[in-house]
Amino acid sequence: MDDFVVYLLAGILGLCFGSFLNVVIYRVPLGMSLAKPDSHCTKCNYFLKWYDNIPVLSYLLLGGKCRKCKQPISPRYMLVELFTCLCFLASVFLFYKSSIVYAVLSACVCCILICVFFIDLEHLYIPDRLQVAIAIFGIVAIFFDDFTVWYDHIIGCIAGGGVFLLIYYGAILALKKEGLGFGDVKLAFATGLLLGWQKFILAMLIASVSACLILIPLKLIKKADRDTEFPFGPFIAVGVFIAMLFGADIINWYVALLTF
């Protein structure tokens, strides 16, 4: 029964946080306040009532449309709420009994990664405040990550971020243009500190492979030229998400294969 209550509260909190993340994803890139104005339709400026703001349920009851102007609302809003709920449940399931602090940390970092994913996907940049938040949680992780020792996190920060920094300036010297955004470099420093070098390598492997599988066909379909920019931050976010939640099990499984 106690476990049921914990999961129920985690799910409800996840939905509520997901609703707030939608505000962050929309307003931060536009330089808007997170507090004012109240939630409103971006097409007709109708201010939402409390019953229009119930996570997932309001979207379904309204048929994915604004109550006033009847214009469609992006399904992203509901998807963010649902995925945040799943992230909270996964964090509780994986870490709650071994470390409450790490379970909370995991849920909070998932929230930040969701913001990184959608903001970089839409605006091709990653706000510095999100980078700083991940770095702060990275400092906390040093003391509560059972898989790594403290210096693994320092190595992950310096080596991981350093490699991205070399790629960044190497591309400028060799190609006379950026090979990746400097936001990706800062994200590498922050996530390297968060994960430690072992899980950071896993995260970057997942990010690189998934980027190749998606971006190469996308470039061919769109017939994009060499100067067309595609965001790498969303792929880093996915890699970090998987490595943070499942990295220890994946690495242990791989090491067991090598020693079999």
PDB file of C-alpha atoms in Angstrom:
ATOM      1  CA  MET A   1       0.000   0.000   0.000  1.00  0.00           C
ATOM      2  CA  ASP A   2       2.829   2.399   0.855  1.00  0.00           C
ATOM      3  CA  ASP A   3       4.430   1.785  -2.527  1.00  0.00           C
ATOM      4  CA  PHE A   4       1.123   2.499  -4.250  1.00  0.00           C
ATOM      5  CA  VAL A   5       0.850   5.870  -2.496  1.00  0.00           C
ATOM      6  CA  VAL A   6       4.428   6.769  -3.459  1.00  0.00           C
ATOM      7  CA  TYR A   7       3.831   5.896  -7.114  1.00  0.00           C
ATOM      8  CA  LEU A   8       0.494   7.717  -7.131  1.00  0.00           C
ATOM      9  CA  LEU A   9       2.045  10.879  -5.712  1.00  0.00           C
ATOM     10  CA  ALA A  10       4.984  10.597  -8.118  1.00  0.00           C
ATOM     11  CA  GLY A  11       2.615  10.272 -11.079  1.00  0.00           C
ATOM     12  CA  ILE A  12       0.506  13.267 -10.007  1.00  0.00           C
ATOM     13  CA  LEU A  13       3.618  15.370  -9.383  1.00  0.00           C
ATOM     14  CA  GLY A  14       4.969  14.332 -12.765  1.00  0.00           C
ATOM     15  CA  LEU A  15       1.807  15.531 -14.508  1.00  0.00           C
ATOM     16  CA  CYS A  16       1.886  18.847 -12.629  1.00  0.00           C
ATOM     17  CA  PHE A  17       5.576  19.393 -13.352  1.00  0.00           C
ATOM     18  CA  GLY A  18       4.940  18.488 -16.989  1.00  0.00           C
ATOM     19  CA  SER A  19       2.339  21.253 -17.184  1.00  0.00           C
ATOM     20  CA  PHE A  20       4.919  23.711 -15.817  1.00  0.00           C
ATOM     21  CA  LEU A  21       7.570  22.468 -18.252  1.00  0.00           C
ATOM     22  CA  ASN A  22       5.285  23.445 -21.120  1.00  0.00           C
ATOM     23  CA  VAL A  23       5.390  26.996 -19.782  1.00  0.00           C
ATOM     24  CA  VAL A  24       9.199  26.869 -19.583  1.00  0.00           C
ATOM     25  CA  ILE A  25       9.561  25.444 -23.095  1.00  0.00           C
ATOM     26  CA  TYR A  26       7.342  28.154 -24.584  1.00  0.00           C
ATOM     27  CA  ARG A  27       8.374  31.215 -22.558  1.00  0.00           C
ATOM     28  CA  VAL A  28      12.093  30.919 -21.822  1.00  0.00           C
ATOM     29  CA  PRO A  29      13.225  31.143 -25.490  1.00  0.00           C
ATOM     30  CA  LEU A  30      11.003  34.215 -25.915  1.00  0.00           C
ATOM     31  CA  GLY A  31      12.456  35.913 -22.818  1.00  0.00           C
ATOM     32  CA  MET A  32       9.079  35.926 -21.083  1.00  0.00           C
ATOM     33  CA  SER A  33       8.434  35.715 -17.362  1.00  0.00           C
ATOM     34  CA  LEU A  34       7.432  32.291 -16.075  1.00  0.00           C
ATOM     35  CA  ALA A  35       4.960  33.888 -13.659  1.00  0.00           C
ATOM     36  CA  LYS A  36       3.202  36.521 -15.750  1.00  0.00           C
ATOM     37  CA  PRO A  37       0.978  36.633 -17.702  1.00  0.00           C
ATOM     38  CA  ASP A  38      -1.255  33.741 -16.708  1.00  0.00           C
ATOM     39  CA  SER A  39      -1.525  30.741 -19.015  1.00  0.00           C
ATOM     40  CA  HIS A  40      -3.300  31.717 -22.197  1.00  0.00           C
ATOM     41  CA  CYS A  41      -4.014  30.612 -25.744  1.00  0.00           C
ATOM     42  CA  THR A  42      -1.122  31.710 -27.950  1.00  0.00           C
ATOM     43  CA  LYS A  43      -3.507  32.366 -30.849  1.00  0.00           C
ATOM     44  CA  CYS A  44      -6.405  34.352 -29.321  1.00  0.00           C
ATOM     45  CA  ASN A  45      -4.884  35.252 -25.897  1.00  0.00           C
ATOM     46  CA  TYR A  46      -7.807  33.662 -24.046  1.00  0.00           C
ATOM     47  CA  PHE A  47      -6.742  33.279 -20.403  1.00  0.00           C
ATOM     48  CA  LEU A  48      -7.216  29.688 -19.341  1.00  0.00           C
ATOM     49  CA  LYS A  49      -9.468  28.852 -16.400  1.00  0.00           C
ATOM     50  CA  TRP A  50      -8.283  26.392 -13.776  1.00  0.00           C
ATOM     51  CA  TYR A  51     -10.339  23.629 -15.390  1.00  0.00           C
ATOM     52  CA  ASP A  52      -8.585  24.275 -18.704  1.00  0.00           C
ATOM     53  CA  ASN A  53      -5.241  23.588 -17.041  1.00  0.00           C
ATOM     54  CA  ILE A  54      -5.750  20.083 -15.688  1.00  0.00           C
ATOM     55  CA  PRO A  55      -2.832  18.071 -17.142  1.00  0.00           C
ATOM     56  CA  VAL A  56      -3.811  15.701 -19.977  1.00  0.00           C
ATOM     57  CA  LEU A  57      -7.488  15.629 -18.981  1.00  0.00           C
ATOM     58  CA  SER A  58      -8.232  19.188 -20.131  1.00  0.00           C
ATOM     59  CA  TYR A  59      -6.532  18.547 -23.464  1.00  0.00           C
ATOM     60  CA  LEU A  60      -8.638  15.437 -24.052  1.00  0.00           C
ATOM     61  CA  LEU A  61     -11.927  17.033 -22.946  1.00  0.00           C
ATOM     62  CA  LEU A  62     -11.313  20.053 -25.191  1.00  0.00           C
ATOM     63  CA  GLY A  63     -10.465  17.805 -28.108  1.00  0.00           C
ATOM     64  CA  GLY A  64      -7.040  19.399 -28.435  1.00  0.00           C
ATOM     65  CA  LYS A  65      -8.547  22.811 -29.223  1.00  0.00           C
ATOM     66  CA  CYS A  66      -8.800  26.193 -27.509  1.00  0.00           C
ATOM     67  CA  ARG A  67     -12.095  26.622 -25.664  1.00  0.00           C
ATOM     68  CA  LYS A  68     -12.661  30.077 -27.207  1.00  0.00           C
ATOM     69  CA  CYS A  69     -11.156  30.240 -30.703  1.00  0.00           C
ATOM     70  CA  LYS A  70     -11.291  26.477 -31.405  1.00  0.00           C
ATOM     71  CA  GLN A  71      -7.816  26.571 -32.948  1.00  0.00           C
ATOM     72  CA  PRO A  72      -5.838  23.332 -32.492  1.00  0.00           C
ATOM     73  CA  ILE A  73      -3.428  23.074 -29.558  1.00  0.00           C
ATOM     74  CA  SER A  74      -0.150  21.300 -30.226  1.00  0.00           C
ATOM     75  CA  PRO A  75      -0.189  17.692 -28.935  1.00  0.00           C
ATOM     76  CA  ARG A  76       3.278  18.456 -27.554  1.00  0.00           C
ATOM     77  CA  TYR A  77       1.632  19.877 -24.433  1.00  0.00           C
ATOM     78  CA  MET A  78      -0.044  16.605 -23.556  1.00  0.00           C
ATOM     79  CA  LEU A  79       2.989  14.537 -24.581  1.00  0.00           C
ATOM     80  CA  VAL A  80       5.284  16.574 -22.303  1.00  0.00           C
ATOM     81  CA  GLU A  81       2.914  16.050 -19.386  1.00  0.00           C
ATOM     82  CA  LEU A  82       2.650  12.312 -20.001  1.00  0.00           C
ATOM     83  CA  PHE A  83       6.383  11.825 -20.507  1.00  0.00           C
ATOM     84  CA  THR A  84       7.225  13.829 -17.381  1.00  0.00           C
ATOM     85  CA  CYS A  85       4.820  11.614 -15.454  1.00  0.00           C
ATOM     86  CA  LEU A  86       6.583   8.513 -16.797  1.00  0.00           C
ATOM     87  CA  CYS A  87       9.983   9.995 -15.876  1.00  0.00           C
ATOM     88  CA  PHE A  88       8.879  10.553 -12.295  1.00  0.00           C
ATOM     89  CA  LEU A  89       7.500   7.016 -12.069  1.00  0.00           C
ATOM     90  CA  ALA A  90      10.701   5.565 -13.558  1.00  0.00           C
ATOM     91  CA  SER A  91      12.870   7.543 -11.129  1.00  0.00           C
ATOM     92  CA  VAL A  92      10.867   6.267  -8.175  1.00  0.00           C
ATOM     93  CA  PHE A  93      10.857   2.694  -9.448  1.00  0.00           C
ATOM     94  CA  LEU A  94      14.601   2.618 -10.097  1.00  0.00           C
ATOM     95  CA  PHE A  95      16.060   4.645  -7.232  1.00  0.00           C
ATOM     96  CA  TYR A  96      13.520   5.326  -4.473  1.00  0.00           C
ATOM     97  CA  LYS A  97      14.385   2.336  -2.279  1.00  0.00           C
ATOM     98  CA  SER A  98      18.148   2.723  -2.644  1.00  0.00           C
ATOM     99  CA  SER A  99      18.387   6.533  -2.458  1.00  0.00           C
ATOM    100  CA  ILE A 100      15.489   8.964  -2.140  1.00  0.00           C
ATOM    101  CA  VAL A 101      17.842  11.848  -2.924  1.00  0.00           C
ATOM    102  CA  TYR A 102      18.988  10.276  -6.191  1.00  0.00           C
ATOM    103  CA  ALA A 103      15.373   9.503  -7.125  1.00  0.00           C
ATOM    104  CA  VAL A 104      14.466  13.178  -6.682  1.00  0.00           C
ATOM    105  CA  LEU A 105      17.624  14.234  -8.525  1.00  0.00           C
ATOM    106  CA  SER A 106      16.805  11.901 -11.416  1.00  0.00           C
ATOM    107  CA  ALA A 107      13.255  13.253 -11.730  1.00  0.00           C
ATOM    108  CA  CYS A 108      14.486  16.858 -11.677  1.00  0.00           C
ATOM    109  CA  VAL A 109      17.173  16.229 -14.295  1.00  0.00           C
ATOM    110  CA  CYS A 110      14.600  14.508 -16.516  1.00  0.00           C
ATOM    111  CA  CYS A 111      12.550  17.714 -16.352  1.00  0.00           C
ATOM    112  CA  ILE A 112      15.546  19.756 -17.483  1.00  0.00           C
ATOM    113  CA  LEU A 113      16.354  17.316 -20.284  1.00  0.00           C
ATOM    114  CA  ILE A 114      12.785  17.548 -21.585  1.00  0.00           C
ATOM    115  CA  CYS A 115      13.175  21.336 -21.769  1.00  0.00           C
ATOM    116  CA  VAL A 116      16.560  20.978 -23.498  1.00  0.00           C
ATOM    117  CA  PHE A 117      15.066  18.569 -26.022  1.00  0.00           C
ATOM    118  CA  PHE A 118      12.166  20.742 -27.140  1.00  0.00           C
ATOM    119  CA  ILE A 119      13.824  24.162 -26.898  1.00  0.00           C
ATOM    120  CA  ASP A 120      16.869  23.112 -28.916  1.00  0.00           C
ATOM    121  CA  LEU A 121      14.665  21.248 -31.373  1.00  0.00           C
ATOM    122  CA  GLU A 122      12.582  24.354 -32.051  1.00  0.00           C
ATOM    123  CA  HIS A 123      15.009  27.236 -31.481  1.00  0.00           C
ATOM    124  CA  LEU A 124      18.456  25.678 -32.054  1.00  0.00           C
ATOM    125  CA  TYR A 125      19.853  26.855 -28.746  1.00  0.00           C
ATOM    126  CA  ILE A 126      20.067  25.676 -25.138  1.00  0.00           C
ATOM    127  CA  PRO A 127      19.453  28.301 -22.419  1.00  0.00           C
ATOM    128  CA  ASP A 128      22.378  28.729 -20.023  1.00  0.00           C
ATOM    129  CA  ARG A 129      20.126  28.447 -16.989  1.00  0.00           C
ATOM    130  CA  LEU A 130      19.349  24.846 -17.960  1.00  0.00           C
ATOM    131  CA  GLN A 131      23.068  24.074 -18.279  1.00  0.00           C
ATOM    132  CA  VAL A 132      23.722  25.561 -14.834  1.00  0.00           C
ATOM    133  CA  ALA A 133      20.860  23.579 -13.312  1.00  0.00           C
ATOM    134  CA  ILE A 134      22.264  20.300 -14.688  1.00  0.00           C
ATOM    135  CA  ALA A 135      25.725  21.209 -13.353  1.00  0.00           C
ATOM    136  CA  ILE A 136      24.274  21.863  -9.885  1.00  0.00           C
ATOM    137  CA  PHE A 137      22.553  18.499  -9.896  1.00  0.00           C
ATOM    138  CA  GLY A 138      25.843  17.047 -11.129  1.00  0.00           C
ATOM    139  CA  ILE A 139      27.540  18.296  -7.963  1.00  0.00           C
ATOM    140  CA  VAL A 140      24.816  16.657  -5.881  1.00  0.00           C
ATOM    141  CA  ALA A 141      25.197  13.423  -7.866  1.00  0.00           C
ATOM    142  CA  ILE A 142      28.846  13.182  -6.805  1.00  0.00           C
ATOM    143  CA  PHE A 143      27.681  12.323  -3.296  1.00  0.00           C
ATOM    144  CA  PHE A 144      24.709  10.079  -4.103  1.00  0.00           C
ATOM    145  CA  ASP A 145      25.614   8.125  -7.271  1.00  0.00           C
ATOM    146  CA  ASP A 146      26.269   4.549  -6.121  1.00  0.00           C
ATOM    147  CA  PHE A 147      27.690   3.487  -9.486  1.00  0.00           C
ATOM    148  CA  THR A 148      30.648   5.874  -9.579  1.00  0.00           C
ATOM    149  CA  VAL A 149      33.169   7.426  -7.206  1.00  0.00           C
ATOM    150  CA  TRP A 150      33.509  11.197  -6.904  1.00  0.00           C
ATOM    151  CA  TYR A 151      36.470  11.607  -9.244  1.00  0.00           C
ATOM    152  CA  ASP A 152      34.642   9.781 -12.057  1.00  0.00           C
ATOM    153  CA  HIS A 153      32.321  12.771 -12.210  1.00  0.00           C
ATOM    154  CA  ILE A 154      35.229  15.221 -12.334  1.00  0.00           C
ATOM    155  CA  ILE A 155      36.860  13.184 -15.107  1.00  0.00           C
ATOM    156  CA  GLY A 156      33.551  13.086 -16.975  1.00  0.00           C
ATOM    157  CA  CYS A 157      33.236  16.860 -16.766  1.00  0.00           C
ATOM    158  CA  ILE A 158      36.792  17.691 -17.827  1.00  0.00           C
ATOM    159  CA  ALA A 159      37.327  14.947 -20.408  1.00  0.00           C
ATOM    160  CA  GLY A 160      33.820  14.914 -21.859  1.00  0.00           C
ATOM    161  CA  GLY A 161      33.506  18.670 -22.093  1.00  0.00           C
ATOM    162  CA  GLY A 162      37.109  18.934 -23.281  1.00  0.00           C
ATOM    163  CA  VAL A 163      36.495  16.582 -26.212  1.00  0.00           C
ATOM    164  CA  PHE A 164      33.455  18.613 -27.286  1.00  0.00           C
ATOM    165  CA  LEU A 165      35.485  21.808 -26.945  1.00  0.00           C
ATOM    166  CA  LEU A 166      38.199  20.376 -29.198  1.00  0.00           C
ATOM    167  CA  ILE A 167      35.574  19.330 -31.758  1.00  0.00           C
ATOM    168  CA  TYR A 168      34.055  22.818 -31.634  1.00  0.00           C
ATOM    169  CA  TYR A 169      37.309  24.704 -32.243  1.00  0.00           C
ATOM    170  CA  GLY A 170      38.684  21.974 -34.523  1.00  0.00           C
ATOM    171  CA  ALA A 171      35.709  22.381 -36.847  1.00  0.00           C
ATOM    172  CA  ILE A 172      36.155  26.154 -36.886  1.00  0.00           C
ATOM    173  CA  LEU A 173      39.832  25.812 -37.806  1.00  0.00           C
ATOM    174  CA  ALA A 174      39.345  23.064 -40.379  1.00  0.00           C
ATOM    175  CA  LEU A 175      35.965  23.956 -41.884  1.00  0.00           C
ATOM    176  CA  LYS A 176      35.813  27.674 -41.081  1.00  0.00           C
ATOM    177  CA  LYS A 177      32.456  27.134 -39.401  1.00  0.00           C
ATOM    178  CA  GLU A 178      30.977  25.576 -36.286  1.00  0.00           C
ATOM    179  CA  GLY A 179      30.688  21.790 -36.340  1.00  0.00           C
ATOM    180  CA  LEU A 180      28.334  21.920 -33.371  1.00  0.00           C
ATOM    181  CA  GLY A 181      26.867  24.674 -31.242  1.00  0.00           C
ATOM    182  CA  PHE A 182      28.690  26.001 -28.196  1.00  0.00           C
ATOM    183  CA  GLY A 183      25.566  25.162 -26.207  1.00  0.00           C
ATOM    184  CA  ASP A 184      26.324  21.507 -26.913  1.00  0.00           C
ATOM    185  CA  VAL A 185      29.829  22.035 -25.503  1.00  0.00           C
ATOM    186  CA  LYS A 186      28.459  23.490 -22.278  1.00  0.00           C
ATOM    187  CA  LEU A 187      25.911  20.696 -22.106  1.00  0.00           C
ATOM    188  CA  ALA A 188      28.748  18.152 -22.395  1.00  0.00           C
ATOM    189  CA  PHE A 189      30.588  19.726 -19.451  1.00  0.00           C
ATOM    190  CA  ALA A 190      27.426  19.720 -17.327  1.00  0.00           C
ATOM    191  CA  THR A 191      26.282  16.203 -18.209  1.00  0.00           C
ATOM    192  CA  GLY A 192      29.806  14.814 -17.855  1.00  0.00           C
ATOM    193  CA  LEU A 193      29.777  16.085 -14.282  1.00  0.00           C
ATOM    194  CA  LEU A 194      26.324  14.614 -13.732  1.00  0.00           C
ATOM    195  CA  LEU A 195      26.977  11.145 -15.142  1.00  0.00           C
ATOM    196  CA  GLY A 196      30.647  10.404 -14.577  1.00  0.00           C
ATOM    197  CA  TRP A 197      32.887   9.364 -17.455  1.00  0.00           C
ATOM    198  CA  GLN A 198      31.545   5.814 -17.854  1.00  0.00           C
ATOM    199  CA  LYS A 199      27.899   6.745 -18.250  1.00  0.00           C
ATOM    200  CA  PHE A 200      28.869   9.867 -20.208  1.00  0.00           C
ATOM    201  CA  ILE A 201      30.547   7.700 -22.857  1.00  0.00           C
ATOM    202  CA  LEU A 202      27.377   5.606 -23.058  1.00  0.00           C
ATOM    203  CA  ALA A 203      25.235   8.734 -23.359  1.00  0.00           C
ATOM    204  CA  MET A 204      27.353  10.144 -26.192  1.00  0.00           C
ATOM    205  CA  LEU A 205      27.364   6.791 -27.992  1.00  0.00           C
ATOM    206  CA  ILE A 206      23.568   6.694 -27.860  1.00  0.00           C
ATOM    207  CA  ALA A 207      23.376  10.352 -28.936  1.00  0.00           C
ATOM    208  CA  SER A 208      25.764   9.873 -31.866  1.00  0.00           C
ATOM    209  CA  VAL A 209      24.182   6.686 -33.185  1.00  0.00           C
ATOM    210  CA  SER A 210      20.633   8.022 -32.894  1.00  0.00           C
ATOM    211  CA  ALA A 211      21.674  11.294 -34.576  1.00  0.00           C
ATOM    212  CA  CYS A 212      23.190   9.383 -37.499  1.00  0.00           C
ATOM    213  CA  LEU A 213      20.127   7.161 -37.874  1.00  0.00           C
ATOM    214  CA  ILE A 214      17.767  10.133 -37.930  1.00  0.00           C
ATOM    215  CA  LEU A 215      19.687  13.082 -39.378  1.00  0.00           C
ATOM    216  CA  ILE A 216      21.305  11.356 -42.369  1.00  0.00           C
ATOM    217  CA  PRO A 217      17.973  10.142 -43.844  1.00  0.00           C
ATOM    218  CA  LEU A 218      16.408  13.486 -42.914  1.00  0.00           C
ATOM    219  CA  LYS A 219      19.086  15.384 -44.815  1.00  0.00           C
ATOM    220  CA  LEU A 220      18.551  13.166 -47.853  1.00  0.00           C
ATOM    221  CA  ILE A 221      14.777  13.585 -47.714  1.00  0.00           C
ATOM    222  CA  LYS A 222      14.992  17.361 -47.316  1.00  0.00           C
ATOM    223  CA  LYS A 223      17.924  17.578 -49.740  1.00  0.00           C
ATOM    224  CA  ALA A 224      19.693  19.761 -47.207  1.00  0.00           C
ATOM    225  CA  ASP A 225      23.013  21.359 -48.092  1.00  0.00           C
ATOM    226  CA  ARG A 226      26.151  21.427 -45.926  1.00  0.00           C
ATOM    227  CA  ASP A 227      25.144  24.710 -44.277  1.00  0.00           C
ATOM    228  CA  THR A 228      21.786  23.472 -43.023  1.00  0.00           C
ATOM    229  CA  GLU A 229      21.759  23.352 -39.215  1.00  0.00           C
ATOM    230  CA  PHE A 230      20.264  20.477 -37.261  1.00  0.00           C
ATOM    231  CA  PRO A 231      20.144  20.430 -33.446  1.00  0.00           C
ATOM    232  CA  PHE A 232      22.303  17.879 -31.616  1.00  0.00           C
ATOM    233  CA  GLY A 233      21.031  18.836 -28.154  1.00  0.00           C
ATOM    234  CA  PRO A 234      17.901  16.653 -28.365  1.00  0.00           C
ATOM    235  CA  PHE A 235      20.049  13.599 -29.075  1.00  0.00           C
ATOM    236  CA  ILE A 236      22.353  14.437 -26.167  1.00  0.00           C
ATOM    237  CA  ALA A 237      19.266  14.785 -23.956  1.00  0.00           C
ATOM    238  CA  VAL A 238      18.020  11.337 -24.995  1.00  0.00           C
ATOM    239  CA  GLY A 239      21.453   9.799 -24.430  1.00  0.00           C
ATOM    240  CA  VAL A 240      21.808  11.388 -20.996  1.00  0.00           C
ATOM    241  CA  PHE A 241      18.278  10.323 -20.061  1.00  0.00           C
ATOM    242  CA  ILE A 242      18.968   6.668 -20.920  1.00  0.00           C
ATOM    243  CA  ALA A 243      22.434   6.686 -19.329  1.00  0.00           C
ATOM    244  CA  MET A 244      21.198   8.269 -16.108  1.00  0.00           C
ATOM    245  CA  LEU A 245      18.273   5.898 -15.633  1.00  0.00           C
ATOM    246  CA  PHE A 246      19.636   2.674 -17.103  1.00  0.00           C
ATOM    247  CA  GLY A 247      23.352   3.288 -17.604  1.00  0.00           C
ATOM    248  CA  ALA A 248      24.573   1.248 -14.636  1.00  0.00           C
ATOM    249  CA  ASP A 249      22.637  -1.832 -15.776  1.00  0.00           C
ATOM    250  CA  ILE A 250      23.704  -1.413 -19.417  1.00  0.00           C
ATOM    251  CA  ILE A 251      27.384  -1.012 -18.511  1.00  0.00           C
ATOM    252  CA  ASN A 252      27.332  -3.950 -16.084  1.00  0.00           C
ATOM    253  CA  TRP A 253      25.656  -6.096 -18.749  1.00  0.00           C
ATOM    254  CA  TYR A 254      28.288  -5.134 -21.323  1.00  0.00           C
ATOM    255  CA  VAL A 255      31.182  -5.782 -18.921  1.00  0.00           C
ATOM    256  CA  ALA A 256      29.676  -9.169 -18.093  1.00  0.00           C
ATOM    257  CA  LEU A 257      29.624 -10.008 -21.813  1.00  0.00           C
ATOM    258  CA  LEU A 258      33.306  -9.116 -22.134  1.00  0.00           C
ATOM    259  CA  THR A 259      34.291 -11.254 -19.163  1.00  0.00           C
ATOM    260  CA  PHE A 260      32.104 -14.228 -20.064  1.00  0.00           C
TER     261      PHE A 260
END
